Coordinates of C-alpha atoms and ligand atoms in Angstrom, one line a residue:
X1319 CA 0.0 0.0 0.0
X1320 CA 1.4 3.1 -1.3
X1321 CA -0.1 6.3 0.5
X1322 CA 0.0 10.2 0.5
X1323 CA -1.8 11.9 3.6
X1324 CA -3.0 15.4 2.5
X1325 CA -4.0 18.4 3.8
X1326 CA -3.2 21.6 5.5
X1327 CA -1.0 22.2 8.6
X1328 CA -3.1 20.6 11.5
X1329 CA -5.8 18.5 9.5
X1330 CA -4.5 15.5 11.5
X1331 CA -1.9 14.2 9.1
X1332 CA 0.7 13.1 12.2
X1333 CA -1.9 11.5 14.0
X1334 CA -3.8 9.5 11.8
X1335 CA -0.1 8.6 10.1
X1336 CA 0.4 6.8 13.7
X1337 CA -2.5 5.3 13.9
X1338 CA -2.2 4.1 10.3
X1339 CA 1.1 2.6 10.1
X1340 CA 0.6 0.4 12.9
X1341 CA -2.9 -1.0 11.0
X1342 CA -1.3 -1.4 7.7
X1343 CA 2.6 -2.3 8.9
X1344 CA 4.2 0.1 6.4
X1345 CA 6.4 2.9 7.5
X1346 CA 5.7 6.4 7.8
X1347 CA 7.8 8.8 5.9
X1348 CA 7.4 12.5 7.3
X1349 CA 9.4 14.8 5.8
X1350 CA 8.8 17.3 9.2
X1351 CA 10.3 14.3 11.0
X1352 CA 12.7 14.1 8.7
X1353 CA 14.0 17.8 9.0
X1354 CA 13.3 18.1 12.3
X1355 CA 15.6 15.0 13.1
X1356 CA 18.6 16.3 11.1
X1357 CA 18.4 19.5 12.8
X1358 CA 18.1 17.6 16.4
X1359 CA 21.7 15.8 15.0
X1360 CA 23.2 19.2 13.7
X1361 CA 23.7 18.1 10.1
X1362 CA 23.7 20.6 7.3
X1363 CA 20.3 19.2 6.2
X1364 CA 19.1 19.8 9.4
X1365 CA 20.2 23.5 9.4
X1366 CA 19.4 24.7 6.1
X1367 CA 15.5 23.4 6.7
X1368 CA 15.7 25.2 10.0
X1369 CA 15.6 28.7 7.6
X1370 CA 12.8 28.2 6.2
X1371 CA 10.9 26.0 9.0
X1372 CA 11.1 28.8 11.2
X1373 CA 9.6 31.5 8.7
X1374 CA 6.7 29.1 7.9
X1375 CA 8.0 28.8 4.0
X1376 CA 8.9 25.7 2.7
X1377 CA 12.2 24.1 1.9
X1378 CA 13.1 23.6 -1.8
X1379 CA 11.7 21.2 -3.6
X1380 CA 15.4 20.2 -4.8
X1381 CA 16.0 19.2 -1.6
X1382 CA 13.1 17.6 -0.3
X1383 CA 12.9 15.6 -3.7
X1384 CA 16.2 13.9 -3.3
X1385 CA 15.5 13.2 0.4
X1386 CA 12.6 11.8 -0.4
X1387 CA 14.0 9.0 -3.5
X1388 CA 16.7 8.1 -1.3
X1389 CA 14.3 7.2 1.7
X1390 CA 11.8 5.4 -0.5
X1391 CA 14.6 3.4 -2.0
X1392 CA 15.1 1.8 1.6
X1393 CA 14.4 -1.9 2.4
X1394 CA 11.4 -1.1 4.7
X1395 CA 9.7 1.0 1.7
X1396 CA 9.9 -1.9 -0.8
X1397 CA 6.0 -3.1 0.3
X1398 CA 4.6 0.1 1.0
X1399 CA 4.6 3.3 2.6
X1400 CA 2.5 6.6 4.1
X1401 CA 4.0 9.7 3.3
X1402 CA 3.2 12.5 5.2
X1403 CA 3.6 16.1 4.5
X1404 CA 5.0 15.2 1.0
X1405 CA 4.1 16.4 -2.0
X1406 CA 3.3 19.6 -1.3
X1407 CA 4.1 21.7 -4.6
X1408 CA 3.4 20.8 -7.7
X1409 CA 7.0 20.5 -8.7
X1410 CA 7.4 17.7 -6.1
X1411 CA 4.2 15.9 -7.0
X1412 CA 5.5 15.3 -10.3
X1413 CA 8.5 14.6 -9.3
X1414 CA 7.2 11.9 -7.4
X1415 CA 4.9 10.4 -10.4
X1416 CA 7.8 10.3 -12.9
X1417 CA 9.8 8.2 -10.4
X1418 CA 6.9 6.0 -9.2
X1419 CA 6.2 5.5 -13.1
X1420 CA 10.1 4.3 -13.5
X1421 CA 9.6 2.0 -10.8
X1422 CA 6.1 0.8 -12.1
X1423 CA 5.2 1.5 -8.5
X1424 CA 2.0 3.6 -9.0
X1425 CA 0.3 5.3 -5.9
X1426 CA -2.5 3.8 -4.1
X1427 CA -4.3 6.3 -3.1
X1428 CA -4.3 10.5 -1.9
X1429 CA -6.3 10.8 1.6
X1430 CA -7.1 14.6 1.5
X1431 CA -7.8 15.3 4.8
X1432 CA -9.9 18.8 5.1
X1433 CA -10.5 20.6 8.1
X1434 CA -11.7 24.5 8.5
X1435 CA -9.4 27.1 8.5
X1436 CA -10.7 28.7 11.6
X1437 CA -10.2 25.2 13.5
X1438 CA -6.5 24.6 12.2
X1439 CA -5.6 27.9 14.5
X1440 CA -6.3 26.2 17.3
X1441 CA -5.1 22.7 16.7
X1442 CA -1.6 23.9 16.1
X1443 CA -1.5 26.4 18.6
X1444 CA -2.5 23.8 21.4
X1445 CA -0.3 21.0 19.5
X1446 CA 2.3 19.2 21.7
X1447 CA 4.6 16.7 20.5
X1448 CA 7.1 14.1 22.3
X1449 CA 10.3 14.5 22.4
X1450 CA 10.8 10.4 22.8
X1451 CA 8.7 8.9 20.4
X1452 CA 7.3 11.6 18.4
X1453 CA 3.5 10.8 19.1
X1454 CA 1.3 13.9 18.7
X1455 CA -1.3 15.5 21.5
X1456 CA -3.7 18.4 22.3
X1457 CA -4.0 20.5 25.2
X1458 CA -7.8 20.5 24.9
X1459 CA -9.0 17.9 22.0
X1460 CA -6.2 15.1 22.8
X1461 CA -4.8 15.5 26.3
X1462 CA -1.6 12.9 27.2
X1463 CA -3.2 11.2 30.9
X1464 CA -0.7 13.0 32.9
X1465 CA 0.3 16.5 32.2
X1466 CA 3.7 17.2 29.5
X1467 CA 4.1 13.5 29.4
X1468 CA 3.9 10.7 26.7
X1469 CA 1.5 8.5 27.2
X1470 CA 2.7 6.1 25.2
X1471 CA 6.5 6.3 25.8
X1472 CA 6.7 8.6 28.8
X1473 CA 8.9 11.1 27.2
X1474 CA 8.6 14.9 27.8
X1475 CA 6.1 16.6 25.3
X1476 CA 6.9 20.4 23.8
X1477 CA 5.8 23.2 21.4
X1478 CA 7.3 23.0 17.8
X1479 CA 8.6 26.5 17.8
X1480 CA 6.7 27.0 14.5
X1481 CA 3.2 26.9 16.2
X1482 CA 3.2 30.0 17.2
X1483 CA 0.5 32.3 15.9
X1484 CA 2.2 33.7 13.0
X1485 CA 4.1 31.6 12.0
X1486 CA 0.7 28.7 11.4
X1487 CA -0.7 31.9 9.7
X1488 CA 2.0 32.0 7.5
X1489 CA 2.2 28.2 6.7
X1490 CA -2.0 28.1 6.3
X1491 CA -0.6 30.4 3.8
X1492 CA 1.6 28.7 2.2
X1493 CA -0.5 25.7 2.1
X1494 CA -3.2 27.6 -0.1
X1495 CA -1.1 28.9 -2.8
X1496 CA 1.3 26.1 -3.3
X1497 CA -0.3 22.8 -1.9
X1498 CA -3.9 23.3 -2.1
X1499 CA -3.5 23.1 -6.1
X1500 CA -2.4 19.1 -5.6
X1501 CA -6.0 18.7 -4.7
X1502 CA -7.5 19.2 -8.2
X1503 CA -4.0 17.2 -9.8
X1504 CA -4.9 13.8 -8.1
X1505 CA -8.8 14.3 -8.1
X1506 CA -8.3 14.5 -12.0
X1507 CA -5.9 11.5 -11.5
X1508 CA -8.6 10.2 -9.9
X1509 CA -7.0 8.5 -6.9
X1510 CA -8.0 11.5 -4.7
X1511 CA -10.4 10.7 -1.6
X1512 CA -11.7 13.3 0.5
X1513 CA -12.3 13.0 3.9
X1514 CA -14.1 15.1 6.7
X1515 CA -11.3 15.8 9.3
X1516 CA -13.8 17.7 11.3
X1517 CA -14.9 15.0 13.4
X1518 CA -13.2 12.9 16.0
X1519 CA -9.4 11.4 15.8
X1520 CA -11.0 7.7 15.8
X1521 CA -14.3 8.5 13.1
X1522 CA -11.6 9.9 11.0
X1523 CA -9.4 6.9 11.1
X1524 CA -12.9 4.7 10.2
X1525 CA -13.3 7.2 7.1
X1526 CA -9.6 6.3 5.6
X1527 CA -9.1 2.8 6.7
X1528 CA -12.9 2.0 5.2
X1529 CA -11.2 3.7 2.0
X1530 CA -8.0 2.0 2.1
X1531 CA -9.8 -1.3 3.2
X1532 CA -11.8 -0.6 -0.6
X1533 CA -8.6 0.1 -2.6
X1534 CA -6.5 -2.8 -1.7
Ligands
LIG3015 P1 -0.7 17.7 10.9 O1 0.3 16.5 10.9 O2 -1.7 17.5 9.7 O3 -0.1 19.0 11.0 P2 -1.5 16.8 13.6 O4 -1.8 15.3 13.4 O5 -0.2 17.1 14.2 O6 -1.6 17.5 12.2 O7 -2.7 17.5 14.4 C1 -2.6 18.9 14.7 C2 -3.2 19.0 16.2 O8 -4.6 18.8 16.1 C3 -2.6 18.1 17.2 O9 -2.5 18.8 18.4 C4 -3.6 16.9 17.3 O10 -3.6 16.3 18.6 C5 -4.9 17.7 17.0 N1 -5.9 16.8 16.3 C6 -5.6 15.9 15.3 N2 -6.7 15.3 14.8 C7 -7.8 15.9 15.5 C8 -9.2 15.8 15.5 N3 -9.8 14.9 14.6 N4 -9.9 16.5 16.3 C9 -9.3 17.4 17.2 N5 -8.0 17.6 17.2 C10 -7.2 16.9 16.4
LIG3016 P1 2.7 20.4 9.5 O1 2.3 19.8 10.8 O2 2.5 21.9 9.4 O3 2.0 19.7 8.4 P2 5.4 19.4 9.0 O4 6.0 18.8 10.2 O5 4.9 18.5 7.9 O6 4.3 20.4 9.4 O7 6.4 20.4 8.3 C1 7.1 21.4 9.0 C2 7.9 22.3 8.1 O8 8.8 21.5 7.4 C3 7.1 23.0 7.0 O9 6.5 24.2 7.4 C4 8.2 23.2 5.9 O10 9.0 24.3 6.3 C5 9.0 21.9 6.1 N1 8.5 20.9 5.2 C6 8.0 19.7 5.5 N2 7.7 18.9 4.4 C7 8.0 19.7 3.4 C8 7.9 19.5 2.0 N3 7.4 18.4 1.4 N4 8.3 20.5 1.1 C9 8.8 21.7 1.7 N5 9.0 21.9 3.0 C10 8.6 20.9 3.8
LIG3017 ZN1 6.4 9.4 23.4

């Protein structure tokens, strides 16, 4: 099962991608992680993301790209994967296709995840993430048991320093000018589904698995 999770920052991407990858047993290729992980280890990856991470811009598609090829050439990717947070520019989408095509590995299907603006202000402002595992929580709509600790790993959780409020106002913005548009390129691909990330963590994880559960 070959996957892309759309949608904008704080649709729910990261936390249905965890809940996901454990159902399906395919790994789950974030390219946030990704960055954020080489910037954790001071490589020059990790430092040249961190410029535009912290402005809410993206990092250039040449570089995602080839980040991205290399990690789906891995032994772990050879059955599957979920990427998360990638495409998101046209440029890398068709990137993607033209090396899927030269594998003759096409795409299973693009989960669109789509969530009101107004709502995605508050998901990312209230986001907390572990520093241990990487598992995703809420302050208010997905509280960890005990206060700033993992549930499932007990690790410390803390604020991404680009959910701040301008910053996600600056990344919502990003997301509509230059990702947005890969909505209407896989709908007329027509492996585009749509799902209402509205509703609770677990309805929306019914909504893609009963889609996955369809396509395989
Ligand atoms: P993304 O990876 O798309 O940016 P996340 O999965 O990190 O989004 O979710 C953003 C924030 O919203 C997190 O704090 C998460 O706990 C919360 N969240 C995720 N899904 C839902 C949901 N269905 N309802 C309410 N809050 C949610
Ligand atoms: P979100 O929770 O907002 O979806 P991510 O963790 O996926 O955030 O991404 C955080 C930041 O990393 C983005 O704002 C961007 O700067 C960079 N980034 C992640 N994926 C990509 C990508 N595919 N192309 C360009 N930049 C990316
Ligand atoms: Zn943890």
């Amino acid at each position: 099962m070959r996957i892309i999770l759309l949608g904008p920052p704080g649709a729910g991407k990261g936390t249905q991608a965890e809940k996901l990858v454990k159902k399906y047993k395919i790994p789950h290729i974030s390219t946030g992680d990704i960055f954020r992980a080489a910037l954790q280890e001071g490589t020059e990856l990790g430092l040249r993301a961190k410029e535009y991470m912290d402005q809410g811009e993206l990092v250039p598609d040449d570089l995602v790209v080839d980040i991205v090829k290399e990690r789906l050439e891995q032994e772990d990717a050879q059955n599957g994967y979920l990427l998360d947070g990638f495409p998101r520019t046209l440029a890398q989408a068709e990137a993607l296709d033209e090396s899927l095509r030269a594998s003759g590995t096409p795409l299973t299907g693009v989960i669109n995840i789509s969530v009101d603006p107004q709502e995605l202000l508050e998901r990312l402002t209230g986001r907390r993430v572990c520093r241990g595992c990487g598992a995703t929580y809420h302050i208010k709509f997905n509280p960890p048991t005990v206060r700033s600790v993992c549930d499932k790993c007990g690790g410390e959780l803390y604020q991404r320093e680009d959910d701040t409020v301008e910053t996600v106002k600056q990344r919502l913005e990003v997301y509509r000018q230059q990702t947005a548009p890969l909505i209407e390129y896989y709908g007329r691909k027509g492996i585009l589904f749509t799902v209402d990330g509205s509703q609770e963590i677990d309805e929306v994880f019914r909504a893609i698995t009963t889609i996955l559960d369809r396509q395989q």
